[in-house]
Tab-separated table of C-alpha atoms in Angstrom:
chain	number	residue	atom	x	y	z
A	1	MET	CA	0.000	0.000	0.000
A	2	GLY	CA	2.902	2.328	0.818
A	3	TRP	CA	4.394	1.901	-2.671
A	4	LEU	CA	1.023	2.695	-4.254
A	5	ILE	CA	0.726	5.897	-2.206
A	6	LEU	CA	4.258	6.947	-3.218
A	7	ALA	CA	3.479	6.276	-6.881
A	8	LEU	CA	0.205	8.223	-6.786
A	9	MET	CA	1.779	11.149	-4.952
A	10	GLY	CA	4.591	11.327	-7.467
A	11	ALA	CA	2.245	11.023	-10.440
A	12	VAL	CA	-0.222	13.663	-9.245
A	13	THR	CA	2.565	16.084	-8.303
A	14	PHE	CA	4.276	15.605	-11.656
A	15	ILE	CA	1.054	16.249	-13.571
A	16	TYR	CA	0.569	19.397	-11.481
A	17	GLY	CA	4.146	20.438	-12.282
A	18	LEU	CA	3.483	19.970	-15.989
A	19	THR	CA	0.363	22.108	-15.760
A	20	VAL	CA	2.119	25.035	-14.049
A	21	HIS	CA	5.412	24.552	-15.937
A	22	ALA	CA	7.398	23.894	-12.743
A	23	THR	CA	10.530	22.334	-14.249
A	24	LEU	CA	12.354	21.735	-10.972
A	25	LEU	CA	9.309	20.144	-9.338
A	26	CYS	CA	8.872	17.829	-12.326
A	27	LEU	CA	12.534	16.835	-12.166
A	28	LEU	CA	12.260	15.988	-8.462
A	29	VAL	CA	9.070	13.918	-8.577
A	30	LYS	CA	9.129	12.312	-12.033
A	31	PRO	CA	11.178	9.270	-10.862
A	32	LEU	CA	8.865	8.514	-7.915
A	33	PRO	CA	6.288	6.285	-9.698
A	34	VAL	CA	8.983	4.054	-11.224
A	35	LEU	CA	10.920	4.065	-7.942
A	36	ALA	CA	7.734	2.844	-6.254
A	37	LEU	CA	7.422	0.079	-8.857
A	38	LEU	CA	10.965	-1.018	-8.054
A	39	GLY	CA	10.088	-1.270	-4.390
A	40	TRP	CA	6.887	-3.161	-5.166
A	41	LEU	CA	8.728	-5.538	-7.480
A	42	HIS	CA	10.759	-6.875	-4.566
A	43	ASP	CA	7.571	-8.563	-3.334
A	44	ALA	CA	7.454	-10.685	-6.513
A	45	PRO	CA	8.923	-14.227	-6.498
A	46	ALA	CA	12.675	-14.242	-7.118
A	47	SER	CA	13.496	-15.248	-10.700
A	48	ASP	CA	15.666	-14.303	-13.652
A	49	TYR	CA	12.590	-12.568	-15.034
A	50	ARG	CA	12.273	-10.352	-11.960
A	51	ARG	CA	15.974	-9.486	-12.005
A	52	TRP	CA	15.880	-8.306	-15.619
A	53	ILE	CA	12.685	-6.324	-15.060
A	54	SER	CA	14.388	-4.667	-12.065
A	55	LEU	CA	17.326	-3.678	-14.259
A	56	GLY	CA	14.940	-2.258	-16.840
A	57	LEU	CA	13.239	-0.141	-14.194
A	58	ILE	CA	16.581	1.144	-12.914
A	59	PHE	CA	17.621	2.345	-16.370
A	60	SER	CA	14.126	3.761	-16.870
A	61	LEU	CA	14.675	5.831	-13.726
A	62	LEU	CA	17.889	7.160	-15.227
A	63	GLY	CA	16.076	7.925	-18.473
A	64	ASP	CA	13.324	9.747	-16.572
A	65	VAL	CA	15.876	12.064	-14.957
A	66	LEU	CA	17.822	12.679	-18.169
A	67	LEU	CA	14.702	13.571	-20.168
A	68	ALA	CA	13.379	15.868	-17.433
A	69	TRP	CA	16.747	17.592	-16.857
A	70	PRO	CA	16.913	21.219	-18.066
A	71	GLY	CA	18.770	21.267	-21.361
A	72	ASP	CA	18.661	18.850	-24.270
A	73	LEU	CA	19.793	15.444	-22.972
A	74	PHE	CA	17.478	13.583	-25.342
A	75	VAL	CA	20.196	11.316	-26.764
A	76	PHE	CA	21.367	10.291	-23.297
A	77	GLY	CA	17.797	9.631	-22.194
A	78	LEU	CA	17.296	7.598	-25.348
A	79	GLY	CA	20.389	5.564	-24.468
A	80	ALA	CA	19.128	4.844	-20.961
A	81	PHE	CA	15.780	3.655	-22.244
A	82	LEU	CA	17.527	1.591	-24.908
A	83	VAL	CA	19.242	-0.376	-22.150
A	84	ALA	CA	15.902	-0.648	-20.302
A	85	HIS	CA	14.274	-2.203	-23.365
A	86	LEU	CA	17.158	-4.629	-23.773
A	87	ALA	CA	16.675	-5.671	-20.137
A	88	TYR	CA	12.944	-6.237	-20.705
A	89	LEU	CA	13.817	-8.183	-23.865
A	90	LYS	CA	16.138	-10.408	-21.836
A	91	ALA	CA	13.384	-10.947	-19.262
A	92	TYR	CA	10.944	-12.115	-21.935
A	93	LEU	CA	13.574	-14.416	-23.423
A	94	SER	CA	14.197	-15.961	-19.991
A	95	ASP	CA	10.981	-17.990	-20.160
A	96	CYS	CA	10.036	-18.058	-23.861
A	97	ARG	CA	12.205	-18.434	-26.959
A	98	ARG	CA	9.744	-19.647	-29.585
A	99	LEU	CA	9.970	-17.910	-32.955
A	100	ALA	CA	6.366	-16.594	-32.915
A	101	VAL	CA	6.019	-15.492	-36.544
A	102	LEU	CA	2.777	-13.514	-36.173
A	103	PRO	CA	4.080	-11.399	-33.255
A	104	LEU	CA	7.278	-10.866	-35.249
A	105	LEU	CA	5.308	-9.574	-38.238
A	106	ILE	CA	3.197	-7.306	-36.008
A	107	ALA	CA	6.257	-5.848	-34.281
A	108	CYS	CA	8.091	-5.359	-37.599
A	109	GLY	CA	5.037	-3.666	-39.069
A	110	VAL	CA	4.650	-1.284	-36.143
A	111	GLY	CA	8.358	-0.480	-36.059
A	112	THR	CA	8.615	0.057	-39.804
A	113	LEU	CA	5.575	2.336	-39.866
A	114	LEU	CA	6.775	4.521	-37.004
A	115	LEU	CA	10.377	4.719	-38.207
A	116	GLY	CA	9.138	5.545	-41.695
A	117	ILE	CA	7.099	8.464	-40.364
A	118	LEU	CA	10.001	9.799	-38.290
A	119	ILE	CA	12.661	9.368	-40.996
A	120	ALA	CA	10.445	11.202	-43.492
A	121	ASN	CA	10.559	14.234	-41.192
A	122	ASP	CA	14.362	14.637	-41.266
A	123	LEU	CA	15.887	13.359	-38.015
A	124	GLY	CA	19.253	14.885	-38.843
A	125	PRO	CA	22.054	13.675	-36.524
A	126	LEU	CA	19.507	11.643	-34.531
A	127	LEU	CA	18.799	9.340	-37.482
A	128	VAL	CA	21.073	6.475	-36.412
A	129	PRO	CA	20.233	6.604	-32.661
A	130	VAL	CA	16.503	6.653	-33.410
A	131	ILE	CA	16.787	3.714	-35.832
A	132	ILE	CA	18.743	1.671	-33.262
A	133	TYR	CA	16.195	2.522	-30.588
A	134	GLY	CA	13.312	1.687	-32.906
A	135	VAL	CA	14.765	-1.726	-33.685
A	136	ALA	CA	15.308	-2.417	-29.967
A	137	ILE	CA	11.792	-1.469	-28.869
A	138	SER	CA	10.250	-3.375	-31.779
A	139	THR	CA	12.218	-6.465	-30.771
A	140	MET	CA	11.093	-6.004	-27.167
A	141	LEU	CA	7.481	-5.821	-28.373
A	142	TRP	CA	7.944	-8.987	-30.445
A	143	ARG	CA	9.236	-10.979	-27.497
A	144	ALA	CA	6.493	-9.685	-25.194
A	145	LEU	CA	3.813	-10.745	-27.693
A	146	ALA	CA	5.595	-14.074	-28.259
A	147	ARG	CA	4.814	-15.129	-24.670
A	148	LEU	CA	1.061	-15.107	-25.391
A	149	GLY	CA	-0.451	-18.541	-25.886
A	150	THR	CA	2.483	-20.442	-24.378
A	151	ASP	CA	2.806	-22.176	-21.011
A	152	VAL	CA	3.918	-18.868	-19.499
A	153	PRO	CA	1.241	-17.928	-16.911
A	154	LYS	CA	-1.572	-16.250	-18.840
A	155	ARG	CA	-1.869	-13.158	-16.661
A	156	SER	CA	1.878	-12.525	-16.809
A	157	ALA	CA	1.891	-12.882	-20.600
A	158	TRP	CA	-1.024	-10.489	-21.098
A	159	LEU	CA	0.344	-7.906	-18.676
A	160	ALA	CA	3.762	-7.941	-20.337
A	161	ALA	CA	2.200	-7.627	-23.790
A	162	ALA	CA	-0.039	-4.748	-22.685
A	163	GLY	CA	2.905	-3.047	-21.007
A	164	ALA	CA	5.075	-3.361	-24.103
A	165	LEU	CA	2.293	-1.947	-26.302
A	166	ALA	CA	1.762	0.990	-23.929
A	167	PHE	CA	5.510	1.678	-23.905
A	168	VAL	CA	5.650	1.615	-27.716
A	169	PHE	CA	2.660	3.961	-27.841
A	170	SER	CA	4.301	6.367	-25.378
A	171	ASP	CA	7.577	6.422	-27.320
A	172	SER	CA	5.668	6.872	-30.579
A	173	VAL	CA	3.953	9.964	-29.207
A	174	ILE	CA	7.357	11.306	-28.102
A	175	GLY	CA	8.654	10.887	-31.647
A	176	ILE	CA	5.595	12.449	-33.261
A	177	ASP	CA	5.542	15.374	-30.831
A	178	ARG	CA	9.279	16.037	-31.186
A	179	PHE	CA	9.832	15.445	-34.901
A	180	VAL	CA	6.490	15.515	-36.729
A	181	ALA	CA	3.664	17.567	-35.227
A	182	PRO	CA	3.930	18.943	-31.666
A	183	PHE	CA	0.644	19.110	-29.770
A	184	HIS	CA	-0.328	20.504	-26.381
A	185	ALA	CA	-1.578	17.299	-24.771
A	186	ALA	CA	1.524	15.285	-25.736
A	187	PRO	CA	3.340	15.458	-22.342
A	188	TYR	CA	0.254	14.131	-20.553
A	189	VAL	CA	-0.379	11.347	-23.072
A	190	ILE	CA	3.295	10.366	-23.010
A	191	ILE	CA	3.708	10.147	-19.246
A	192	LEU	CA	0.378	8.440	-18.505
A	193	SER	CA	0.878	5.727	-21.132
A	194	TYR	CA	4.490	5.336	-19.983
A	195	TRP	CA	3.497	4.790	-16.359
A	196	LEU	CA	0.753	2.389	-17.402
A	197	GLY	CA	3.251	0.410	-19.448
A	198	GLN	CA	5.797	0.267	-16.648
A	199	TRP	CA	3.145	-0.841	-14.171
A	200	ALA	CA	1.933	-3.654	-16.445
A	201	ILE	CA	5.481	-4.862	-17.140
A	202	THR	CA	6.264	-4.852	-13.418
A	203	ALA	CA	2.995	-6.603	-12.548
A	204	SER	CA	3.833	-9.367	-15.032
A	205	ALA	CA	6.546	-10.597	-12.642
A	206	PHE	CA	4.039	-11.526	-9.915
A	207	ASP	CA	2.470	-14.567	-11.550
A	208	LEU	CA	5.673	-16.434	-12.303
A	209	LYS	CA	6.951	-19.422	-10.380
A	210	LYS	CA	10.109	-19.015	-8.358
A	211	GLN	CA	12.092	-20.956	-10.939
A	212	ASN	CA	11.339	-19.844	-14.482
A	213	HIS	CA	10.304	-22.551	-16.961
A	214	ARG	CA	11.569	-21.775	-20.444
A	215	THR	CA	9.241	-22.223	-23.394
A	216	LEU	CA	11.116	-23.320	-26.508
């Protein structure tokens, strides 16, 4: 209950900070919801899956700070979240390694569409970093969807898939707002879908057995 209160306090305060343009306040409270998820995650059964999700949350915390920091640290924030996605990818691979052609096609389609839109709007020196990041998050989405319909616990599989989709949506809005067509509601859409995604990914660790069983 304490972690939930911390997360809600941080989220509400951050939204308030966005509304009144309080940069310092946003910087101070933005990490709190993900920090609360890290604390909550320690109640989940110990497993390789939990360890990799923990690492992903830690790098997400770093990314939160870098993106909220005054000045343009976008590339560094992108790098932190790249590592976070690789950690989530490793978590999904820890209990499922089947090829999963349909999820692969879906993830490739989503990634290609979004990268195509961004590249068409002249990314300049960010072209290569954005492409690398896009490939990483698309691969993470593929492996999250690949767990559906296997002997991975159903609730864990659905939560991870929903979390990955929410994360992709959040990052897509960041790209559209930054490179294509900025819009006023973007910061709110981005942060709410991001927190929802992180919560679902974290919650997916609670239905796993202590010793992960790998699906081939």
